[in-house]
Coordinates of C-alpha atoms and ligand atoms in Angstrom, one line a residue:
M13 CA 103.6 97.4 115.6
A14 CA 100.2 95.7 115.0
E15 CA 98.8 94.7 111.7
V16 CA 96.2 97.6 111.1
A17 CA 98.8 100.1 112.4
E18 CA 101.3 99.4 110.3
N19 CA 98.6 99.6 107.5
L20 CA 97.4 102.7 108.2
E21 CA 100.9 104.0 108.7
R22 CA 101.9 102.9 104.9
V23 CA 98.3 104.7 103.6
C24 CA 98.9 107.7 105.2
D25 CA 102.4 107.7 104.1
Q26 CA 101.3 107.1 100.5
I27 CA 98.9 109.4 100.4
A28 CA 101.3 112.4 101.9
K29 CA 104.0 111.4 99.4
T30 CA 101.6 111.5 96.7
A31 CA 100.0 114.6 97.5
A32 CA 103.5 116.2 97.8
K33 CA 104.4 115.3 94.6
A34 CA 101.0 116.6 93.1
G35 CA 101.7 120.0 94.6
R36 CA 99.0 119.4 97.3
S37 CA 98.9 119.9 101.3
T38 CA 98.3 116.7 102.9
D39 CA 95.7 118.8 105.0
D40 CA 93.4 119.1 102.1
I41 CA 92.8 115.6 102.0
E42 CA 90.8 113.0 104.6
L43 CA 91.7 109.3 104.7
V44 CA 88.4 107.7 105.6
A45 CA 88.7 103.9 106.7
I46 CA 86.3 101.9 105.8
T47 CA 85.3 99.5 108.3
K48 CA 82.4 97.6 106.8
T49 CA 82.3 93.9 107.6
H50 CA 84.9 94.1 109.9
P51 CA 84.0 94.0 113.8
A52 CA 84.5 96.6 116.4
E53 CA 87.8 95.5 117.9
K54 CA 89.4 95.9 114.5
V55 CA 88.5 99.5 114.2
R56 CA 89.4 100.2 117.9
E57 CA 93.2 98.9 116.6
A58 CA 93.0 102.1 114.4
T59 CA 91.9 104.4 116.4
E60 CA 94.6 103.4 118.7
A61 CA 96.8 104.0 115.8
G62 CA 95.3 107.8 115.6
Q63 CA 92.4 107.3 112.9
K64 CA 89.3 109.2 113.5
L65 CA 87.6 109.4 110.4
F66 CA 85.4 106.1 109.6
G67 CA 83.2 104.8 106.7
E68 CA 80.1 102.6 107.0
S69 CA 78.2 101.2 104.1
R70 CA 74.7 99.7 105.7
V71 CA 72.8 101.2 108.1
Q72 CA 72.5 98.1 110.2
E73 CA 75.6 96.8 110.7
A74 CA 76.5 100.8 111.7
R75 CA 73.9 101.3 114.2
V76 CA 75.3 98.2 116.0
K77 CA 78.8 98.7 115.7
I78 CA 79.1 102.5 115.9
P79 CA 77.4 102.8 119.7
E80 CA 80.4 100.1 120.7
L81 CA 82.7 102.6 119.9
P82 CA 84.4 105.7 121.3
S83 CA 81.6 108.6 120.9
N84 CA 84.5 110.8 119.3
L85 CA 85.1 109.1 116.2
R86 CA 83.4 110.6 113.2
W87 CA 81.4 108.6 110.7
H88 CA 80.5 108.9 107.1
F89 CA 78.0 106.7 105.4
V90 CA 79.8 105.6 101.7
G91 CA 76.9 103.0 100.1
H92 CA 73.8 102.9 99.0
L93 CA 70.8 104.8 101.4
Q94 CA 67.5 102.9 100.8
K95 CA 64.7 105.8 102.1
N96 CA 63.4 103.3 104.6
K97 CA 67.2 103.5 106.8
I98 CA 67.1 107.4 106.5
R99 CA 65.4 108.1 109.6
N100 CA 67.9 105.6 111.7
A101 CA 70.9 107.0 109.5
L102 CA 70.4 110.8 109.7
P103 CA 72.3 110.9 113.5
L104 CA 74.6 108.3 113.2
F105 CA 76.7 110.0 110.2
E106 CA 78.3 113.6 109.5
L107 CA 78.9 113.2 106.0
F108 CA 76.7 111.1 103.2
H109 CA 78.3 110.2 100.3
S110 CA 76.3 108.7 98.8
V111 CA 72.8 110.6 97.4
D112 CA 72.6 109.0 94.4
S113 CA 68.7 110.2 93.1
I114 CA 66.8 112.9 93.4
A115 CA 64.0 110.9 94.7
L116 CA 66.6 110.1 97.6
A117 CA 67.6 113.8 98.5
Q118 CA 64.1 114.8 98.4
E119 CA 63.2 112.3 101.0
M120 CA 66.5 112.8 103.1
N121 CA 65.4 116.7 102.7
R122 CA 61.4 115.7 104.1
I123 CA 62.8 113.9 106.7
A124 CA 65.9 115.8 108.2
D125 CA 63.0 118.7 108.5
E126 CA 60.8 116.7 110.6
E127 CA 63.9 115.5 112.8
G128 CA 65.1 119.1 112.7
M129 CA 68.4 118.1 111.0
H130 CA 70.7 119.4 108.3
P131 CA 72.6 116.5 106.8
R132 CA 75.5 117.0 104.7
V133 CA 75.9 115.2 101.6
L134 CA 77.9 114.4 98.2
L135 CA 76.0 113.6 95.4
E136 CA 77.4 110.5 93.5
V137 CA 78.0 110.1 89.7
N138 CA 78.0 107.1 87.8
V139 CA 80.8 109.0 85.5
A140 CA 81.2 105.5 83.4
G141 CA 77.3 105.1 82.8
E142 CA 77.5 101.5 84.1
G143 CA 74.0 99.9 84.1
S144 CA 74.3 98.3 87.0
K145 CA 75.0 101.1 89.0
F146 CA 73.8 103.8 91.7
G147 CA 74.4 107.3 90.8
F148 CA 73.5 110.4 88.6
A149 CA 74.3 110.1 85.1
P150 CA 76.2 113.5 84.6
E151 CA 74.3 115.0 82.2
K152 CA 71.2 114.5 84.6
L153 CA 72.8 115.6 87.7
R154 CA 73.3 119.3 85.6
A155 CA 69.3 119.0 84.7
E156 CA 68.6 117.9 88.6
M157 CA 71.3 120.5 90.0
E158 CA 68.4 123.3 90.3
S159 CA 66.3 121.2 92.1
L160 CA 68.9 119.3 94.3
L161 CA 70.1 123.0 95.5
A162 CA 66.7 124.1 96.3
L163 CA 66.5 121.6 99.2
P164 CA 66.6 123.4 102.5
R165 CA 68.2 120.8 104.4
L166 CA 70.5 119.5 102.7
S167 CA 74.0 120.6 102.2
I168 CA 75.6 119.6 99.4
L169 CA 79.2 120.3 99.8
G170 CA 80.5 117.5 96.8
L171 CA 80.6 115.2 94.5
M172 CA 81.8 111.2 94.7
T173 CA 82.5 108.3 92.4
I174 CA 83.7 104.6 92.1
P175 CA 84.7 103.7 88.9
P176 CA 84.2 100.4 87.3
L177 CA 86.2 97.5 88.9
A178 CA 89.7 97.4 87.1
E179 CA 92.8 95.6 87.0
E180 CA 94.9 98.7 86.6
A181 CA 94.8 101.5 88.8
E182 CA 95.4 103.8 86.0
A183 CA 92.2 102.7 84.4
S184 CA 90.7 104.7 87.3
R185 CA 92.2 108.2 85.9
K186 CA 89.6 109.2 83.4
Y187 CA 86.8 108.9 85.5
F188 CA 88.5 110.8 88.2
V189 CA 89.3 113.4 86.1
E190 CA 85.9 113.5 84.0
L191 CA 84.5 113.6 88.0
R192 CA 86.4 116.9 89.2
E193 CA 85.5 118.2 85.7
L194 CA 81.7 117.9 86.1
R195 CA 82.5 119.4 89.7
D196 CA 84.1 122.6 88.1
R197 CA 81.6 123.0 85.8
L198 CA 78.6 122.7 88.2
Q199 CA 80.5 125.5 90.3
T200 CA 80.3 127.7 87.5
E201 CA 77.2 127.1 86.3
F202 CA 75.3 127.2 89.6
H203 CA 77.5 129.4 91.9
V204 CA 78.1 126.7 94.2
D205 CA 80.9 125.8 96.1
L206 CA 81.7 121.9 95.6
G207 CA 84.9 121.5 96.9
Q208 CA 84.9 118.0 98.1
L209 CA 85.3 114.9 96.1
S210 CA 85.2 111.8 97.2
M211 CA 86.9 109.0 95.0
G212 CA 90.0 106.7 95.6
M213 CA 89.7 103.2 97.2
T214 CA 92.4 100.5 97.9
N215 CA 93.6 99.9 94.1
D216 CA 93.5 103.6 93.2
F217 CA 93.4 106.0 95.7
P218 CA 96.9 107.2 95.0
I219 CA 95.6 107.9 91.4
A220 CA 92.7 109.8 93.1
V221 CA 95.0 111.8 95.3
E222 CA 97.1 113.0 92.1
E223 CA 93.8 114.0 90.5
G224 CA 92.2 116.1 93.5
A225 CA 90.6 113.5 95.7
T226 CA 89.7 115.5 99.3
L227 CA 88.1 112.4 100.6
V228 CA 89.5 109.4 99.8
R229 CA 87.8 105.8 101.0
V230 CA 90.1 102.9 101.8
G231 CA 89.1 99.6 103.4
T232 CA 91.1 96.9 102.8
A233 CA 94.4 98.4 102.4
I234 CA 93.5 99.0 106.4
F235 CA 91.6 96.1 107.8
G236 CA 92.9 93.2 104.9
E237 CA 90.3 91.0 102.7
R238 CA 86.7 91.6 103.7
R239 CA 85.3 87.7 104.6
R240 CA 82.1 88.2 102.3
P241 CA 83.0 91.1 99.1
K242 CA 80.2 92.8 98.3
R243 CA 80.4 93.5 94.9
R244 CA 80.9 97.2 94.1
S245 CA 79.0 97.3 90.7
Ligands
LIG26 C1 83.9 99.2 100.8 C2 84.1 100.2 100.0 C3 85.3 100.9 99.3 C4 86.5 100.4 100.3 O1 86.9 99.9 99.3 P1 88.6 98.9 99.3 O2 88.4 98.5 97.8 O3 88.4 98.1 100.2 O4 89.0 100.0 100.0 C5 85.1 102.6 99.3 N1 83.9 102.8 99.2 C6 82.9 102.3 99.0 C7 81.6 102.7 98.6 C8 82.4 101.1 99.6 O5 81.5 100.5 99.6

């Protein structure tokens, strides 16, 4: 079996086993295969192994790569979205994981209105409060939730987080729990359905599955090391 296919099978297996142990249905967890820095041929290997859902973190790169691949694939955007890239990004992605400020949300809403689109989004939360990282501080999100929900063009489907880099996967657990609990509080307080929790990457996705992730974003474990790894924090 090709390496990507083998890796994919291993990751899917691990998701299934962890879900079963946690008493969750695998149907409630989607694997987003993160293809950033990897060429279209490598993505094609994953599609041949049955993977249909992929994630990119740069609009420029995605604009080249996505048209090279079959049109029946689904693409999610997981990186920091610059305002001047919104218009190009909107038609490419079915979900934006990483709306990380009210200003970005407002600009997406404005451009989506001009384009006649209704983007589906998650709100990125900086749970650990790392100064260098994008995302809403939890208290700030509560304060701005009303304004976010009032943006008529955006469908807000849930929350996303990237925990601090750590050696031990277990170190991520408390941040995943915090994201889930924040989600629960927001749902109660604002009477909204925030069903999607995007959390978990190569080093900690099984922990994320245990803590309620509905979308796990895995790159390295499927496609191997990236040549120029982008710092995450
Ligand atoms: C690159 C990236 C991932 C995948 O990271 P791996 O550690 O390679 O699995 C997940 N989420 C985001 C936001 C990323 O930028």
